[in-house]
Amino acid sequence: EVQLVESGGGLVQAGGSLRLSCATSGLTYDEYAIGWFRQAPGKEREGVSCISIENSDDSTYYGDSVKGRFTISTDNTKNTVYLQMNSLKPEDTAVYYCAASYAPFYHCTKNGIRVDMDYWGKGTLVTVSS
């Protein structure tokens, strides 16, 4: 059973930083993608970043609104995926989710981060005050 657990959310002032963590378990294939998504009240879920893990090659992608400010990475075991968020803005306020897909070539590409990934965590709230 695939499980994803997010942590690291909280309240931060504009311009500050947070690092979110996504602890994964149960992923049984060598090729998969982990994505970070966010959903603000009244808005649709948005793809923030994703990492496509395919054999020895990992590729990362970012939504336009976070390019240059957010960085996705993994630990050595690739069981934990991080989202380092710098220069936070009030409009970054949202519930942040991590998700997993066994079709990285479909869900996590240079053409975009698709929101219909297969497995989801419960989310962690990030609030950025002005």
PDB file of C-alpha atoms in Angstrom:
ATOM      1  CA  GLU A   1       0.000   0.000   0.000  1.00  0.00           C
ATOM      2  CA  VAL A   2       1.402   3.351  -1.033  1.00  0.00           C
ATOM      3  CA  GLN A   3       1.399   5.928   1.742  1.00  0.00           C
ATOM      4  CA  LEU A   4       2.429   9.570   1.640  1.00  0.00           C
ATOM      5  CA  VAL A   5       2.721  11.774   4.703  1.00  0.00           C
ATOM      6  CA  GLU A   6       3.427  15.487   4.472  1.00  0.00           C
ATOM      7  CA  SER A   7       4.978  17.595   7.215  1.00  0.00           C
ATOM      8  CA  GLY A   8       6.653  20.945   7.675  1.00  0.00           C
ATOM      9  CA  GLY A   9       3.805  23.345   7.093  1.00  0.00           C
ATOM     10  CA  GLY A  10       3.190  26.327   9.319  1.00  0.00           C
ATOM     11  CA  LEU A  11       2.938  30.079   9.570  1.00  0.00           C
ATOM     12  CA  VAL A  12       5.703  32.208   8.082  1.00  0.00           C
ATOM     13  CA  GLN A  13       6.093  35.863   7.208  1.00  0.00           C
ATOM     14  CA  ALA A  14       6.361  37.001   3.611  1.00  0.00           C
ATOM     15  CA  GLY A  15       9.922  36.638   2.395  1.00  0.00           C
ATOM     16  CA  GLY A  16      10.579  33.723   4.702  1.00  0.00           C
ATOM     17  CA  SER A  17      11.266  30.060   4.010  1.00  0.00           C
ATOM     18  CA  LEU A  18       9.807  26.676   4.833  1.00  0.00           C
ATOM     19  CA  ARG A  19      10.797  23.146   3.934  1.00  0.00           C
ATOM     20  CA  LEU A  20       8.077  20.593   3.417  1.00  0.00           C
ATOM     21  CA  SER A  21       8.729  16.872   3.640  1.00  0.00           C
ATOM     22  CA  CYS A  22       6.861  14.001   2.042  1.00  0.00           C
ATOM     23  CA  ALA A  23       7.616  10.613   3.573  1.00  0.00           C
ATOM     24  CA  THR A  24       6.754   7.837   1.162  1.00  0.00           C
ATOM     25  CA  SER A  25       6.321   4.124   1.668  1.00  0.00           C
ATOM     26  CA  GLY A  26       5.031   1.235  -0.375  1.00  0.00           C
ATOM     27  CA  LEU A  27       6.341   2.408  -3.749  1.00  0.00           C
ATOM     28  CA  THR A  28       7.380  -0.818  -5.424  1.00  0.00           C
ATOM     29  CA  TYR A  29       8.501   0.219  -8.898  1.00  0.00           C
ATOM     30  CA  ASP A  30      11.759   1.806 -10.001  1.00  0.00           C
ATOM     31  CA  GLU A  31      10.084   4.490 -12.082  1.00  0.00           C
ATOM     32  CA  TYR A  32       7.630   6.877 -10.525  1.00  0.00           C
ATOM     33  CA  ALA A  33       6.965  10.532  -9.959  1.00  0.00           C
ATOM     34  CA  ILE A  34       6.352  12.478  -6.797  1.00  0.00           C
ATOM     35  CA  GLY A  35       4.548  15.754  -7.119  1.00  0.00           C
ATOM     36  CA  TRP A  36       3.811  18.657  -4.829  1.00  0.00           C
ATOM     37  CA  PHE A  37       0.460  20.335  -5.296  1.00  0.00           C
ATOM     38  CA  ARG A  38      -1.376  23.085  -3.484  1.00  0.00           C
ATOM     39  CA  GLN A  39      -4.933  24.211  -3.119  1.00  0.00           C
ATOM     40  CA  ALA A  40      -5.988  27.565  -1.772  1.00  0.00           C
ATOM     41  CA  PRO A  41      -9.556  28.224  -0.597  1.00  0.00           C
ATOM     42  CA  GLY A  42     -11.874  28.657  -3.556  1.00  0.00           C
ATOM     43  CA  LYS A  43      -9.201  27.716  -6.073  1.00  0.00           C
ATOM     44  CA  GLU A  44      -8.404  24.621  -8.078  1.00  0.00           C
ATOM     45  CA  ARG A  45      -5.579  22.327  -7.127  1.00  0.00           C
ATOM     46  CA  GLU A  46      -2.338  23.470  -8.731  1.00  0.00           C
ATOM     47  CA  GLY A  47       0.801  21.561  -9.595  1.00  0.00           C
ATOM     48  CA  VAL A  48       3.757  23.180  -7.829  1.00  0.00           C
ATOM     49  CA  SER A  49       6.649  20.863  -8.595  1.00  0.00           C
ATOM     50  CA  CYS A  50       7.420  17.260  -9.396  1.00  0.00           C
ATOM     51  CA  ILE A  51      10.345  14.913  -9.623  1.00  0.00           C
ATOM     52  CA  SER A  52      10.385  12.088 -12.119  1.00  0.00           C
ATOM     53  CA  ILE A  53      12.496   9.175 -10.906  1.00  0.00           C
ATOM     54  CA  GLU A  54      13.499   6.891 -13.750  1.00  0.00           C
ATOM     55  CA  ASN A  55      16.421   4.530 -13.146  1.00  0.00           C
ATOM     56  CA  SER A  56      19.474   6.720 -12.597  1.00  0.00           C
ATOM     57  CA  ASP A  57      17.980   9.844 -14.123  1.00  0.00           C
ATOM     58  CA  ASP A  58      15.845  12.191 -12.082  1.00  0.00           C
ATOM     59  CA  SER A  59      14.110  15.138 -13.689  1.00  0.00           C
ATOM     60  CA  THR A  60      12.484  18.036 -11.905  1.00  0.00           C
ATOM     61  CA  TYR A  61       9.797  20.438 -13.053  1.00  0.00           C
ATOM     62  CA  TYR A  62       8.180  23.513 -11.568  1.00  0.00           C
ATOM     63  CA  GLY A  63       5.045  25.524 -12.015  1.00  0.00           C
ATOM     64  CA  ASP A  64       5.587  29.007 -13.397  1.00  0.00           C
ATOM     65  CA  SER A  65       4.497  30.698 -10.185  1.00  0.00           C
ATOM     66  CA  VAL A  66       7.251  29.072  -8.108  1.00  0.00           C
ATOM     67  CA  LYS A  67      10.181  28.828 -10.520  1.00  0.00           C
ATOM     68  CA  GLY A  68      13.314  30.245  -8.974  1.00  0.00           C
ATOM     69  CA  ARG A  69      11.842  30.176  -5.452  1.00  0.00           C
ATOM     70  CA  PHE A  70      11.022  26.517  -4.767  1.00  0.00           C
ATOM     71  CA  THR A  71      13.300  23.499  -5.058  1.00  0.00           C
ATOM     72  CA  ILE A  72      12.292  19.843  -5.015  1.00  0.00           C
ATOM     73  CA  SER A  73      14.763  17.200  -3.884  1.00  0.00           C
ATOM     74  CA  THR A  74      15.019  13.765  -2.313  1.00  0.00           C
ATOM     75  CA  ASP A  75      17.095  12.140   0.364  1.00  0.00           C
ATOM     76  CA  ASN A  76      19.625   9.460  -0.534  1.00  0.00           C
ATOM     77  CA  THR A  77      17.101   6.667  -0.200  1.00  0.00           C
ATOM     78  CA  LYS A  78      14.507   8.596  -2.254  1.00  0.00           C
ATOM     79  CA  ASN A  79      11.949   7.693   0.391  1.00  0.00           C
ATOM     80  CA  THR A  80      11.533  11.328   1.405  1.00  0.00           C
ATOM     81  CA  VAL A  81      10.873  14.162  -1.005  1.00  0.00           C
ATOM     82  CA  TYR A  82      11.426  17.734   0.081  1.00  0.00           C
ATOM     83  CA  LEU A  83      10.068  21.024  -1.146  1.00  0.00           C
ATOM     84  CA  GLN A  84      12.250  23.932  -0.127  1.00  0.00           C
ATOM     85  CA  MET A  85      10.225  27.116  -0.387  1.00  0.00           C
ATOM     86  CA  ASN A  86      12.046  30.440  -0.314  1.00  0.00           C
ATOM     87  CA  SER A  87      10.910  34.027  -0.781  1.00  0.00           C
ATOM     88  CA  LEU A  88       7.411  33.046   0.224  1.00  0.00           C
ATOM     89  CA  LYS A  89       4.520  35.305  -0.720  1.00  0.00           C
ATOM     90  CA  PRO A  90       1.021  35.597   0.754  1.00  0.00           C
ATOM     91  CA  GLU A  91      -0.329  34.047  -2.448  1.00  0.00           C
ATOM     92  CA  ASP A  92       1.610  30.866  -1.624  1.00  0.00           C
ATOM     93  CA  THR A  93      -0.839  30.278   1.231  1.00  0.00           C
ATOM     94  CA  ALA A  94      -2.544  26.931   0.638  1.00  0.00           C
ATOM     95  CA  VAL A  95      -2.786  23.339   1.735  1.00  0.00           C
ATOM     96  CA  TYR A  96       0.168  21.541   0.178  1.00  0.00           C
ATOM     97  CA  TYR A  97      -0.156  17.916  -0.860  1.00  0.00           C
ATOM     98  CA  CYS A  98       2.313  15.393  -2.137  1.00  0.00           C
ATOM     99  CA  ALA A  99       1.229  12.723  -4.566  1.00  0.00           C
ATOM    100  CA  ALA A 100       2.730   9.763  -6.391  1.00  0.00           C
ATOM    101  CA  SER A 101       2.343   8.319  -9.850  1.00  0.00           C
ATOM    102  CA  TYR A 102       3.685   5.202 -11.534  1.00  0.00           C
ATOM    103  CA  ALA A 103       3.453   6.997 -14.863  1.00  0.00           C
ATOM    104  CA  PRO A 104       6.083   9.721 -14.598  1.00  0.00           C
ATOM    105  CA  PHE A 105       6.182  10.124 -18.401  1.00  0.00           C
ATOM    106  CA  TYR A 106       2.522  11.192 -18.202  1.00  0.00           C
ATOM    107  CA  HIS A 107       2.157  13.064 -14.916  1.00  0.00           C
ATOM    108  CA  CYS A 108       5.519  14.827 -14.574  1.00  0.00           C
ATOM    109  CA  THR A 109       7.009  16.245 -17.749  1.00  0.00           C
ATOM    110  CA  LYS A 110       8.269  19.483 -19.235  1.00  0.00           C
ATOM    111  CA  ASN A 111       4.741  19.961 -20.546  1.00  0.00           C
ATOM    112  CA  GLY A 112       3.271  20.202 -17.083  1.00  0.00           C
ATOM    113  CA  ILE A 113       2.407  18.577 -13.775  1.00  0.00           C
ATOM    114  CA  ARG A 114      -0.853  16.696 -14.037  1.00  0.00           C
ATOM    115  CA  VAL A 115      -3.096  16.758 -10.979  1.00  0.00           C
ATOM    116  CA  ASP A 116      -4.591  13.284 -11.500  1.00  0.00           C
ATOM    117  CA  MET A 117      -1.799  11.367  -9.795  1.00  0.00           C
ATOM    118  CA  ASP A 118      -2.665   8.040  -8.256  1.00  0.00           C
ATOM    119  CA  TYR A 119      -1.813   8.363  -4.563  1.00  0.00           C
ATOM    120  CA  TRP A 120      -2.187  11.344  -2.257  1.00  0.00           C
ATOM    121  CA  GLY A 121      -1.231  12.470   1.193  1.00  0.00           C
ATOM    122  CA  LYS A 122      -3.567  14.373   3.488  1.00  0.00           C
ATOM    123  CA  GLY A 123      -1.815  17.704   3.115  1.00  0.00           C
ATOM    124  CA  THR A 124      -0.085  20.275   5.279  1.00  0.00           C
ATOM    125  CA  LEU A 125      -1.154  23.887   5.658  1.00  0.00           C
ATOM    126  CA  VAL A 126       1.200  26.707   4.722  1.00  0.00           C
ATOM    127  CA  THR A 127       0.186  30.216   5.718  1.00  0.00           C
ATOM    128  CA  VAL A 128       2.233  33.205   4.603  1.00  0.00           C
ATOM    129  CA  SER A 129       1.434  36.461   6.372  1.00  0.00           C
ATOM    130  CA  SER A 130       2.012  39.850   4.786  1.00  0.00           C
TER     131      SER A 130
END
